[in-house]
């Protein structure tokens, strides 16, 4: 099978701007699924609202395009009701961590077997470049003409603290790494989070004089370092890439099966 | 199997009805006075091998049941005023994406946190217009536990038949009081199950193409048909479209499928209505007082009847017109500031003889309250 | 491991949005944007089949078709 076998070709070219990182995330994601050879009927992709969320319409899986910020809550219903499905949830940084922040930490806390892909462009792309909880300080946005004064989240630390059992970070520049990490995240049993730094040249790039898509990718190359690499050891302030958490703690749906066993036993005893 | 007689509170009657109808997924968040529904289901569902989850809030609960409905489950959530407010956006999504689901709102005093442990019927209009955009909705209610049971079964049946969310508008009094409930035998009340497409793999399936009879067969997520579900206007495959023709047709469809079925959806009861000169229109726990009062007066030779509505939306204007055409006066008995009153006025046109007997202080309206107003109307003084 | 050998670059002109990512990051300067702001192959002979152009294209508009040198299967 080729990558094309996993997309709904009739909707291409897609709606994203030239050079948008979300297209690269789509590209990496398709390769990950292709290499994992998962049956298309077993995958549900569910997303909220945003440029990033539009990814769900382009892939040939069961697709559920929901409302802003709530995709993980829909995903929880899908997964718990039919645990054999693979649930993938691509989200923008605003979708995942502003309006959807509560669902994000609770999905992580439950450690439900869902893969969250956070396409972090540090801005609200779809609505025209307003700042997001991932913008960080001193960023220009259409709602921050005098620059931002809000701190950003560290998605990796947040996911870790909330209890996600797989947490990784990469960028749209590091595509081979992205494919490898996506494969690991999708295969992982439990709540897996993969943050992919993804450029929005149209708003973030233009407003913050970061240049075009190519220059933004160059920055990802320059400003990040792989965990364990010499580059990172020499420059510990770089943004870290790689796997931060990977453990096997109990997964929600599997634990729920134990509840069903307990309930059945209790009911049987009551019958006696 | 014989019928089982129980002595339960209204929330349990609702749960029993839901189980009878085949509920097999529930997501909720605790809130008085609906919490017992979640508590009982947290035991019953796993006992039968099914899923219960307490979500992080009401928004998430609503979203979770929509997800579970798409995998082929019969789903429900239960809440009260503030939680019902939170559910609105996802409720509108379910209307747009045509996802069967049942939402229970055990009404308490509002707005805001209001009067959590006291009765109200203040969410009638919210059930109809709480979301943005034009869409129709089905909202049902009941005034006793036997009817709560049956209405809950109907709610699941309508949700599957019309592929739509159905709201159960109960209230604090009815759901917290205890009375007898006879659980019907299997098949005594017909059950509508998920209507799935018979199309096989590789045959083009259209999740949003209504058949001639208006029904839309579904396909479970995880099955052979991969399609798209979205809250955007969409074509017959579920893919986003802003083609004006498609937009307009879909908007008509989600309204018409319900409004055109008003005869099948409308449920009501008549109490002493024949030849009644004065008609009380009521529903839910306030209908109990209305019925009590009418019974009392009828025994003394007065001609007072009750039209008890068991479906509030779509509102049965024609029924109200027909039943009230000969009445000297119509009293709408409800515990809000006249939400059904407005519909009755709309139905009867001439509103000079339509009156509101209400109570909004958190206490159940009593037969005496209703009688006092009736005496004034009848010109018999206060 | 057998070395990959270029068969051709499959370019979908209708999908390419001319972002220039493939051109910019090609290690061998094989590609260029034409006057229409669409990608074109300039020096196919220099291609080392690393496929980074294909992997980084946000529009799935370029595919590097290869054969395995000296190996027929
Ligand atoms: C409840 C609600 N609030 C606001 C919006 C408007 N809205 C749509 S997308 C979006 C933000 C998108 O930003 P992000 O999630 O970071 O994704 P991106 O577009 O950058 O990929 C907002 C605020 C909405 N659709 N729904
Ligand atoms: S606005 Fe930004 S995020 Fe949205 S498609 Fe354009 S580049 Fe991508
Ligand atoms: S990366 Fe893709 S879209 Fe961009 S110029 Fe190259 S082929 Fe065209
Ligand atoms: S495969 Fe590598 S060398 Fe060849 S054109 Fe693409 S990026 Fe350049």
XYZ file of C-alpha atoms and ligand atoms in Angstrom:
777
model
C 0.000 0.000 0.000
C 1.142 3.520 -0.580
C 0.387 6.635 1.394
C -2.285 7.542 -1.141
C -4.278 4.491 -0.098
C -4.898 6.128 3.253
C -6.292 9.458 2.072
C -9.550 10.636 0.566
C -7.963 11.898 -2.618
C -11.031 13.708 -3.872
C -10.589 16.388 -1.222
C -7.069 17.285 -2.317
C -5.422 19.730 -2.648
C -6.235 20.323 1.015
C -7.281 23.639 2.578
C -4.053 24.377 4.429
C -1.876 27.313 3.380
C 1.337 26.781 1.385
C 4.030 25.501 3.739
C 1.665 24.799 6.652
C 3.218 22.350 9.085
C -0.073 20.534 9.535
C 0.391 19.045 6.060
C 3.751 17.630 7.137
C 2.131 16.131 10.235
C -0.447 14.503 7.958
C 2.374 13.210 5.780
C 4.240 11.703 8.756
C 1.073 10.287 10.258
C 0.134 8.503 7.025
C 3.558 6.898 6.855
C 3.321 5.773 10.458
C -0.040 4.108 9.862
C 1.164 2.591 6.605
C 4.197 1.087 8.300
C 2.130 -0.238 11.187
C -0.253 -1.865 8.681
C -3.328 -1.312 10.830
C -6.642 -2.254 9.259
C -8.309 0.987 8.158
C -11.644 -0.120 9.607
C -10.095 -0.320 13.048
C -8.942 3.296 13.164
C -11.100 6.192 14.248
C -9.663 9.652 13.905
C -11.518 12.232 15.922
C -10.710 15.911 16.063
C -12.104 19.200 17.307
C -12.079 22.509 15.438
C -9.102 24.352 13.993
C -6.881 24.154 10.929
C -5.231 21.132 12.548
C -8.558 19.441 13.215
C -9.324 19.340 9.510
C -6.885 16.459 9.205
C -9.680 14.032 10.082
C -11.580 14.675 6.868
C -8.596 13.876 4.674
C -7.805 10.392 5.917
C -9.679 7.282 4.905
C -10.567 6.009 8.365
C -13.714 6.396 10.397
C -13.627 10.112 10.997
C -15.380 12.196 13.604
C -14.931 15.939 13.296
C -16.436 17.323 16.489
C -16.542 20.642 18.355
C -13.750 22.900 19.529
C -11.688 21.392 22.345
C -13.786 18.348 23.054
C -12.340 15.677 20.789
C -10.768 13.764 23.675
C -14.138 13.510 25.398
C -15.697 12.061 22.233
C -12.658 9.791 21.979
C -13.233 8.533 25.511
C -16.780 7.503 24.595
C -15.614 5.822 21.407
C -12.815 3.918 23.083
C -14.619 2.824 26.224
C -17.645 1.659 24.237
C -15.533 -0.273 21.708
C -12.043 -0.874 23.103
C -10.737 -2.728 20.060
C -10.743 0.494 18.026
C -7.545 2.513 17.614
C -8.385 6.097 18.437
C -6.246 8.931 17.121
C -6.912 12.515 18.178
C -5.065 15.263 16.302
C -5.449 18.669 17.939
C -4.205 22.212 17.642
C -2.530 23.771 20.667
C -5.583 25.927 21.355
C -7.976 23.055 20.784
C -5.993 20.735 23.075
C -4.906 23.085 25.825
C -7.087 26.193 25.958
C -10.699 25.133 25.536
C -9.763 21.446 25.713
C -7.253 21.616 28.562
C -9.537 19.974 31.068
C -10.312 17.005 28.830
C -6.614 16.673 28.079
C -5.500 16.295 31.684
C -8.363 13.968 32.513
C -7.773 11.695 29.537
C -4.128 11.530 30.637
C -5.108 10.866 34.239
C -7.344 7.968 33.210
C -4.595 6.638 30.963
C -7.197 5.645 28.387
C -5.708 4.064 25.274
C -5.937 7.023 22.892
C -3.201 8.767 20.911
C -3.212 12.557 21.167
C -1.230 14.349 18.479
C -0.779 17.999 19.401
C 0.106 20.091 16.389
C 1.661 23.019 18.191
C 1.957 26.149 16.064
C 1.713 28.465 19.079
C -1.192 30.363 17.557
C -4.871 30.109 16.600
C -4.535 29.539 12.883
C -8.122 28.996 11.862
C -9.492 32.167 13.442
C -6.701 34.369 12.137
C -3.659 34.440 14.385
C -4.796 35.142 17.941
C -2.425 34.081 20.733
C -2.790 30.658 22.295
C -1.762 29.178 25.646
C 1.315 27.925 23.831
C 2.380 31.271 22.365
C 4.540 32.144 25.347
C 5.919 35.574 26.226
C 6.585 38.468 23.859
C 4.740 37.069 20.898
C 2.808 39.179 18.468
C -0.673 37.989 17.668
C -3.829 39.572 16.306
C -5.114 39.822 19.893
C -1.704 40.781 21.263
C -0.679 43.862 19.296
C 1.549 44.900 22.240
C 3.037 41.403 22.611
C 1.933 38.628 24.937
C 2.443 38.731 28.693
C 1.164 35.200 29.353
C 3.388 32.255 30.104
C 2.979 29.151 28.004
C 2.406 25.556 29.033
C 5.098 22.987 28.647
C 3.029 20.259 27.005
C 5.469 17.502 27.901
C 5.560 18.443 31.593
C 1.797 18.893 31.694
C 1.151 15.509 30.094
C 3.657 13.875 32.422
C 2.154 15.419 35.542
C -1.356 14.508 34.424
C -0.385 10.867 34.053
C 0.078 10.144 30.353
C 2.016 6.904 29.956
C 3.749 7.877 26.720
C 4.974 11.410 26.049
C 7.141 12.529 23.150
C 8.050 15.653 21.246
C 9.315 16.251 17.746
C 8.953 18.809 14.948
C 7.873 18.991 11.345
C 11.511 19.381 10.356
C 12.432 16.027 11.908
C 10.184 13.914 9.742
C 11.890 10.536 10.141
C 11.831 11.004 13.890
C 8.193 12.060 13.687
C 7.254 8.867 11.858
C 9.130 6.727 14.385
C 7.606 8.509 17.380
C 4.111 8.450 15.888
C 4.423 4.713 15.378
C 5.480 4.266 18.983
C 2.705 6.522 20.237
C 0.049 4.701 18.217
C 1.293 1.271 19.270
C 1.514 2.277 22.922
C -1.183 0.910 25.223
C -2.413 3.806 27.326
C -2.743 7.547 26.826
C 0.022 8.653 24.475
C 0.844 12.255 23.756
C 3.024 13.397 20.925
C 3.664 17.099 20.563
C 4.763 18.074 17.075
C 6.002 21.633 16.666
C 4.277 22.696 13.473
C 4.761 25.940 11.617
C 1.986 28.388 10.793
C 3.808 30.612 8.330
C 0.660 32.580 7.575
C 0.110 33.979 11.063
C 2.784 33.035 13.564
C 5.569 33.316 11.023
C 4.463 36.543 9.436
C 3.502 38.380 12.625
C 6.670 37.389 14.423
C 9.058 37.896 11.527
C 10.124 34.278 11.517
C 10.227 34.206 7.747
C 8.576 31.650 5.493
C 7.922 27.971 6.146
C 11.502 27.070 5.233
C 13.000 29.516 7.734
C 10.624 28.274 10.408
C 11.750 24.693 9.765
C 15.360 25.872 9.975
C 14.554 27.259 13.422
C 13.165 23.886 14.535
C 16.429 22.364 13.393
C 18.518 24.956 15.190
C 16.546 25.403 18.413
C 15.860 21.806 19.330
C 18.025 18.964 20.518
C 17.436 15.248 20.758
C 17.486 13.779 24.245
C 20.925 12.257 24.809
C 22.529 14.099 21.904
C 25.802 16.000 22.148
C 24.054 19.069 20.809
C 21.608 19.058 23.686
C 24.243 18.286 26.278
C 26.222 21.283 25.127
C 23.138 23.521 24.962
C 20.736 22.374 27.671
C 18.401 25.310 26.988
C 17.352 23.951 23.605
C 13.862 22.523 23.226
C 14.167 18.806 23.917
C 12.997 16.216 21.423
C 12.438 12.516 21.901
C 10.574 10.256 24.316
C 10.052 11.641 27.817
C 7.753 9.019 29.307
C 7.106 5.445 28.254
C 5.625 3.159 30.869
C 3.048 0.399 31.202
C 0.736 1.553 33.880
C -2.813 0.159 33.944
C -4.941 1.243 31.014
C -8.483 2.481 31.644
C -10.497 0.107 29.454
C -8.577 -2.904 30.721
C -9.224 -1.799 34.285
C -12.881 -1.365 33.423
C -13.054 -5.027 32.412
C -12.096 -5.851 35.994
C -15.013 -3.733 37.210
C -17.318 -5.794 35.032
C -15.917 -8.982 36.573
C -16.391 -7.604 40.079
C -19.928 -6.452 39.329
C -20.857 -9.818 37.853
C -19.503 -11.639 40.904
C -21.378 -9.314 43.258
C -24.579 -9.801 41.289
C -24.148 -13.575 41.347
C -23.677 -13.552 45.124
C -26.821 -11.462 45.525
C -28.757 -14.056 43.523
C -27.843 -16.846 45.950
C -41.369 -13.609 33.182
C -43.972 -11.822 35.262
C -44.147 -8.130 35.933
C -42.152 -6.922 38.878
C -43.580 -4.483 41.363
C -41.161 -1.985 42.834
C -41.322 0.934 45.175
C -38.826 3.434 43.838
C -38.019 7.114 43.412
C -38.475 8.761 40.053
C -34.811 8.681 39.148
C -34.829 4.929 39.595
C -37.974 4.629 37.490
C -36.071 6.444 34.765
C -33.113 4.069 35.096
C -35.441 1.058 34.958
C -37.010 2.421 31.794
C -33.628 3.058 30.247
C -32.474 -0.486 31.007
C -35.711 -1.876 29.598
C -35.088 0.163 26.436
C -31.567 -1.256 26.184
C -29.261 1.483 27.432
C -25.716 0.145 27.365
C -23.562 3.223 27.791
C -23.869 6.096 30.241
C -21.606 9.063 30.887
C -22.451 11.709 33.451
C -21.367 14.163 36.084
C -23.018 14.376 39.514
C -25.613 17.079 40.067
C -28.630 17.321 42.317
C -31.368 16.253 41.751
C -30.332 13.822 38.999
C -27.372 12.122 40.667
C -29.186 8.919 41.627
C -29.502 8.075 37.943
C -25.719 7.951 37.617
C -25.317 6.149 40.923
C -27.706 3.360 40.048
C -26.305 2.936 36.556
C -22.759 2.761 37.930
C -23.905 -0.505 39.456
C -26.362 -1.840 36.882
C -24.357 -1.276 33.715
C -21.192 -3.142 34.719
C -23.395 -5.895 36.146
C -24.676 -6.540 32.655
C -21.223 -6.107 31.102
C -21.802 -2.562 29.890
C -20.060 0.743 30.426
C -20.576 3.591 32.869
C -18.190 6.505 33.161
C -18.132 9.595 35.328
C -16.585 12.268 33.147
C -14.792 15.460 34.154
C -17.854 17.623 33.453
C -21.199 17.688 31.666
C -19.688 18.814 28.379
C -17.442 15.786 28.347
C -20.341 13.529 29.331
C -22.403 14.720 26.409
C -19.464 14.268 24.032
C -18.688 10.801 25.380
C -22.211 9.508 24.801
C -22.140 10.805 21.234
C -18.900 8.899 20.665
C -20.398 5.754 22.153
C -23.569 6.109 20.107
C -21.440 6.074 16.967
C -20.015 2.685 17.882
C -23.591 1.376 17.990
C -24.610 1.798 21.615
C -27.796 3.049 23.215
C -26.566 5.965 25.249
C -27.794 8.303 27.940
C -26.581 11.107 30.173
C -28.400 12.734 33.084
C -28.050 16.179 34.583
C -29.845 19.213 35.936
C -29.994 22.938 35.062
C -26.346 24.095 35.203
C -25.173 20.867 33.632
C -27.851 21.085 30.973
C -26.536 24.544 30.089
C -23.054 23.093 29.660
C -24.291 20.366 27.366
C -25.882 22.678 24.841
C -23.080 22.934 22.296
C -22.612 19.184 22.074
C -26.367 18.693 22.069
C -26.568 20.907 18.987
C -23.778 18.821 17.482
C -25.850 15.672 17.992
C -28.815 17.369 16.274
C -26.652 18.379 13.328
C -24.778 15.092 13.015
C -27.985 13.125 13.712
C -26.721 10.978 16.556
C -29.273 9.065 18.651
C -28.912 9.817 22.367
C -31.031 10.523 25.441
C -30.422 13.437 27.803
C -32.240 13.544 31.131
C -32.693 16.937 32.778
C -34.151 16.657 36.264
C -35.149 20.282 36.624
C -34.336 22.350 39.685
C -34.702 26.056 40.374
C -32.652 28.361 38.165
C -31.098 30.464 36.711
C -27.538 29.686 37.751
C -27.040 27.456 40.787
C -30.508 28.618 41.773
C -32.355 26.308 44.086
C -30.648 22.933 43.744
C -32.831 20.878 46.045
C -36.137 22.403 45.016
C -38.514 21.868 42.176
C -38.909 23.967 39.061
C -39.956 23.561 35.439
C -37.848 26.438 34.250
C -35.890 24.652 31.536
C -38.731 24.008 29.114
C -37.683 26.783 26.775
C -34.027 25.959 27.151
C -34.746 22.433 25.983
C -36.158 23.927 22.806
C -33.908 26.890 22.207
C -30.840 26.344 24.346
C -28.531 25.718 21.422
C -27.632 28.023 18.574
C -29.079 27.668 15.107
C -32.381 26.301 13.871
C -33.193 22.750 14.705
C -36.077 20.837 16.073
C -35.936 18.771 19.228
C -37.966 16.138 21.013
C -38.606 16.716 24.727
C -40.790 14.421 26.812
C -41.996 14.512 30.393
C -44.065 12.552 32.904
C -46.020 13.003 36.142
C -45.777 9.594 37.777
C -43.319 6.762 37.959
C -45.125 4.403 35.641
C -45.123 7.162 33.040
C -41.488 8.054 33.721
C -40.656 4.457 32.915
C -42.652 4.383 29.702
C -41.577 7.872 28.630
C -37.950 6.897 29.070
C -38.495 3.886 26.828
C -40.188 6.166 24.292
C -37.241 8.549 24.444
C -34.842 5.789 23.393
C -37.273 4.665 20.697
C -37.603 8.164 19.270
C -33.855 8.726 19.405
C -33.314 5.646 17.243
C -36.280 6.248 14.952
C -35.433 9.844 14.132
C -31.665 9.702 14.671
C -31.753 12.574 17.067
C -31.129 13.529 20.674
C -34.218 13.258 22.873
C -34.556 15.252 26.077
C -36.349 13.934 29.145
C -37.541 16.911 31.171
C -38.335 15.617 34.616
C -38.326 17.610 37.845
C -37.042 17.426 41.392
C -40.349 16.515 43.007
C -41.205 13.671 40.715
C -37.686 12.257 40.695
C -37.195 12.336 44.448
C -40.592 11.056 45.556
C -41.212 7.358 45.867
C -44.157 5.438 44.532
C -45.100 2.155 42.991
C -43.685 1.057 39.688
C -44.689 -2.058 37.833
C -41.941 -3.145 35.500
C -43.628 -4.349 32.337
C -42.785 -7.762 30.966
C -40.378 -8.048 28.094
C -42.035 -6.958 24.819
C -44.995 -5.309 26.571
C -43.585 -2.026 25.317
C -42.052 -2.292 21.848
C -38.374 -1.391 21.570
C -36.797 0.313 18.566
C -33.256 -0.856 18.047
C -30.459 0.682 16.014
C -31.400 0.684 12.362
C -28.241 -0.417 10.583
C -27.521 -0.412 6.894
C -27.696 -3.749 5.130
C -25.162 -2.607 2.555
C -22.092 -4.772 2.358
C -18.434 -3.865 2.106
C -17.437 -1.888 -1.012
C -21.020 -0.777 -1.677
C -21.233 2.985 -1.405
C -23.045 3.755 1.845
C -24.536 7.206 2.439
C -24.886 7.894 6.134
C -26.889 11.051 5.453
C -29.162 10.019 2.622
C -32.674 9.522 4.006
C -34.637 6.595 2.585
C -38.101 7.100 1.201
C -39.630 6.639 4.649
C -37.315 9.330 5.974
C -35.153 6.980 8.047
C -31.380 7.017 7.825
C -29.725 3.644 8.352
C -26.533 3.865 10.384
C -23.241 2.005 10.331
C -21.183 1.516 13.469
C -17.714 3.021 13.699
C -15.376 0.060 13.433
C -17.570 -1.605 10.818
C -16.844 -1.813 7.067
C -18.198 1.592 6.061
C -15.802 4.447 6.739
C -17.530 7.796 6.584
C -17.264 11.247 8.088
C -19.291 12.792 10.866
C -19.115 16.544 11.355
C -20.999 19.449 12.862
C -20.411 21.426 9.691
C -23.125 21.354 7.074
C -22.431 18.195 5.134
C -23.389 16.176 2.098
C -24.857 12.678 2.047
C -21.458 11.137 2.778
C -21.008 13.378 5.798
C -18.369 15.568 4.183
C -18.378 19.308 4.816
C -20.167 21.414 2.246
C -21.316 24.999 2.060
C -23.169 24.504 -1.174
C -26.306 26.625 -0.591
C -28.607 23.866 -1.793
C -27.079 21.296 0.546
C -27.099 23.735 3.474
C -30.744 24.586 3.000
C -31.825 20.986 2.455
C -30.030 19.743 5.552
C -31.519 22.464 7.711
C -34.970 21.551 6.455
C -34.275 17.884 6.995
C -33.248 18.150 10.657
C -36.339 20.237 11.351
C -38.868 18.434 9.173
C -38.018 14.916 10.300
C -39.330 15.882 13.730
C -42.014 18.470 12.984
C -43.602 16.229 10.350
C -43.762 13.366 12.843
C -45.555 15.352 15.507
C -48.455 12.884 15.520
C -46.203 9.953 16.285
C -44.255 11.916 18.877
C -47.115 13.650 20.703
C -48.128 11.933 23.946
C -50.754 13.239 26.332
C -53.407 12.157 28.804
C -56.909 13.430 29.397
C -58.361 13.652 32.885
C -62.087 14.563 33.204
C -61.726 16.444 29.975
C -65.026 15.546 28.385
C -67.400 18.514 28.556
C -64.957 20.378 30.755
C -65.665 24.090 30.906
C -62.381 24.878 32.521
C -59.281 23.141 31.260
C -56.026 22.882 33.119
C -53.008 22.224 30.914
C -50.121 20.820 32.843
C -47.221 18.367 32.858
C -44.712 16.792 35.213
C -45.241 17.095 38.951
C -47.480 20.164 38.615
C -49.900 17.984 36.666
C -50.366 15.888 39.814
C -51.796 18.902 41.617
C -53.883 19.832 38.616
C -55.315 16.324 38.372
C -55.966 16.213 42.101
C -57.816 19.489 41.976
C -59.867 18.535 38.929
C -60.845 15.219 40.472
C -61.955 16.958 43.614
C -64.052 19.571 41.855
C -65.501 17.105 39.360
C -66.799 15.042 42.261
C -68.659 18.167 43.333
C -70.208 18.564 39.933
C -67.922 21.181 38.494
C -66.695 20.737 34.937
C -62.956 20.950 35.271
C -60.602 18.767 33.274
C -56.881 18.365 32.719
C -54.949 18.019 29.515
C -51.689 16.491 30.668
C -48.886 16.914 28.177
C -46.284 14.191 28.069
C -44.442 15.585 25.076
C -43.528 19.272 25.236
C -41.488 19.573 22.067
C -42.465 19.601 19.289
C -45.316 21.452 20.955
C -48.729 19.988 20.028
C -50.456 23.248 19.060
C -53.175 21.528 17.038
C -53.995 19.154 19.886
C -54.320 22.016 22.360
C -56.540 23.889 19.916
C -58.759 20.877 19.416
C -59.115 19.997 23.077
C -59.656 23.546 24.277
C -61.959 24.831 21.570
C -65.040 24.777 23.806
C -63.440 25.747 27.098
C -64.571 28.858 28.931
C -61.057 29.331 30.199
C -57.752 27.548 30.029
C -55.298 27.535 32.928
C -51.736 26.542 32.311
C -50.360 25.032 35.489
C -46.589 25.050 35.603
C -43.651 25.981 37.795
C -42.015 28.707 35.751
C -42.998 32.143 34.511
C -45.177 30.922 31.702
C -43.070 28.932 29.287
C -45.792 26.524 28.170
C -48.327 29.303 28.641
C -46.775 31.065 25.663
C -47.224 27.998 23.487
C -50.815 27.599 24.591
C -51.503 31.234 23.752
C -49.919 30.649 20.383
C -52.167 27.640 19.869
C -55.379 29.338 20.948
C -54.859 32.703 19.325
C -57.384 34.444 21.541
C -55.431 34.735 24.754
C -58.057 36.550 26.818
C -59.188 33.282 28.321
C -55.797 31.756 28.875
C -54.353 32.094 32.368
C -51.255 31.078 34.211
C -51.406 29.212 37.495
C -47.803 29.031 38.512
C -45.523 28.810 41.455
C -41.866 29.799 41.246
C -40.696 29.760 44.853
C -39.225 26.281 44.847
C -42.292 24.622 46.314
C -44.648 22.337 44.491
C -47.736 24.096 43.258
C -50.701 22.808 45.269
C -54.313 22.104 44.332
C -55.228 25.007 46.608
C -52.970 27.350 44.635
C -54.732 26.360 41.442
C -58.177 26.556 43.006
C -57.521 30.092 44.226
C -56.822 31.311 40.706
C -59.719 29.398 39.252
C -62.124 31.080 41.671
C -60.948 34.477 40.528
C -61.418 33.519 36.894
C -64.835 32.140 37.637
C -65.696 35.438 39.269
C -66.207 33.796 42.620
C -63.802 36.046 44.463
C -60.529 35.321 46.143
C 21.988 -2.981 1.778
C 21.285 -2.261 -1.844
C 21.450 1.369 -2.816
C 18.296 3.068 -4.054
C 18.330 4.297 -7.605
C 16.068 7.025 -8.908
C 13.336 6.054 -11.341
C 11.568 9.383 -11.361
C 10.110 12.199 -9.287
C 6.339 11.999 -9.460
C 5.085 15.545 -9.062
C 1.440 16.413 -8.700
C 1.292 19.965 -10.062
C -2.327 20.292 -8.979
C -1.492 19.653 -5.351
C 1.837 21.495 -5.126
C 1.407 24.913 -3.550
C 4.942 26.080 -4.227
C 5.970 26.434 -0.593
C 9.559 25.626 -1.547
C 10.236 23.284 1.392
C 11.369 20.443 -0.844
C 13.630 22.764 -2.834
C 15.167 24.392 0.222
C 15.985 21.181 2.072
C 17.129 19.018 -0.848
C 20.732 18.200 0.035
C 21.725 18.031 -3.623
C 19.771 20.959 -5.066
C 17.868 18.679 -7.395
C 14.624 20.652 -7.364
C 13.516 24.181 -8.174
C 10.364 26.252 -8.285
C 9.293 27.300 -11.780
C 7.772 30.585 -12.893
C 4.341 29.257 -11.939
C 5.597 28.650 -8.381
C 5.364 24.913 -8.838
C 8.112 22.439 -8.196
C 10.215 21.081 -11.041
C 13.162 18.702 -11.293
C 16.363 20.515 -12.222
C 19.147 17.929 -11.838
C 17.708 14.431 -11.480
C 21.152 12.917 -11.888
C 22.232 14.441 -8.564
C 19.375 12.908 -6.595
C 20.527 10.595 -3.816
C 16.998 9.292 -3.154
C 16.979 10.424 0.453
C 13.252 11.138 -0.025
C 13.274 14.096 2.309
C 11.438 16.103 -0.337
C 8.653 13.551 -0.294
C 8.556 13.257 3.499
C 8.503 16.998 4.144
C 6.020 17.999 1.487
C 2.946 19.352 3.322
C 0.823 18.693 0.257
C 1.747 15.104 -0.575
C 2.633 16.495 -3.987
C 5.982 14.826 -4.595
C 6.933 11.188 -4.622
C 10.382 9.791 -5.324
C 10.114 6.552 -7.256
C 13.144 4.328 -6.935
C 14.455 0.923 -7.872
C 16.927 -1.055 -5.832
C 20.296 -1.022 -7.565
C 21.510 -4.460 -8.618
C 18.576 -6.204 -7.084
C 15.557 -7.384 -8.986
C 12.581 -8.708 -7.143
C -16.688 26.975 21.202
C -15.867 27.597 20.145
N -15.135 28.678 20.429
C -14.391 29.257 19.473
C -14.360 28.743 18.214
C -13.543 29.419 17.172
N -12.300 28.711 16.876
C -12.217 27.857 15.856
S -10.723 27.159 15.690
C -10.113 28.055 16.991
C -8.682 27.976 17.426
C -7.845 27.135 16.572
O -6.544 27.138 17.041
P -5.761 25.813 17.314
O -6.601 24.857 18.066
O -4.449 26.146 17.913
O -5.592 25.156 15.861
P -4.946 25.740 14.520
O -6.051 26.378 13.757
O -3.869 26.697 14.902
O -4.435 24.522 13.860
C -11.115 28.858 17.543
C -10.890 29.752 18.674
C -15.152 27.610 17.958
N -15.200 27.023 16.756
N -15.877 27.050 18.919
S -3.528 29.596 9.013
Fe -1.636 28.715 9.751
S -2.275 26.769 10.694
Fe -3.958 27.449 9.394
S -3.614 26.452 7.416
Fe -2.663 28.470 7.315
S -0.570 28.107 7.918
Fe -1.706 26.341 8.573
S 7.165 20.820 -0.686
Fe 5.430 20.060 -1.837
S 4.051 21.777 -2.003
Fe 6.014 22.592 -1.361
S 6.984 23.157 -3.271
Fe 7.647 21.096 -2.835
S 6.181 19.782 -3.882
Fe 5.301 21.810 -3.830
S 15.179 12.472 -2.853
Fe 16.588 13.752 -1.669
S 18.139 14.274 -3.150
Fe 16.462 13.519 -4.326
S 15.297 15.307 -4.854
Fe 14.416 14.530 -2.993
S 15.458 15.611 -1.381
Fe 16.662 15.915 -3.240
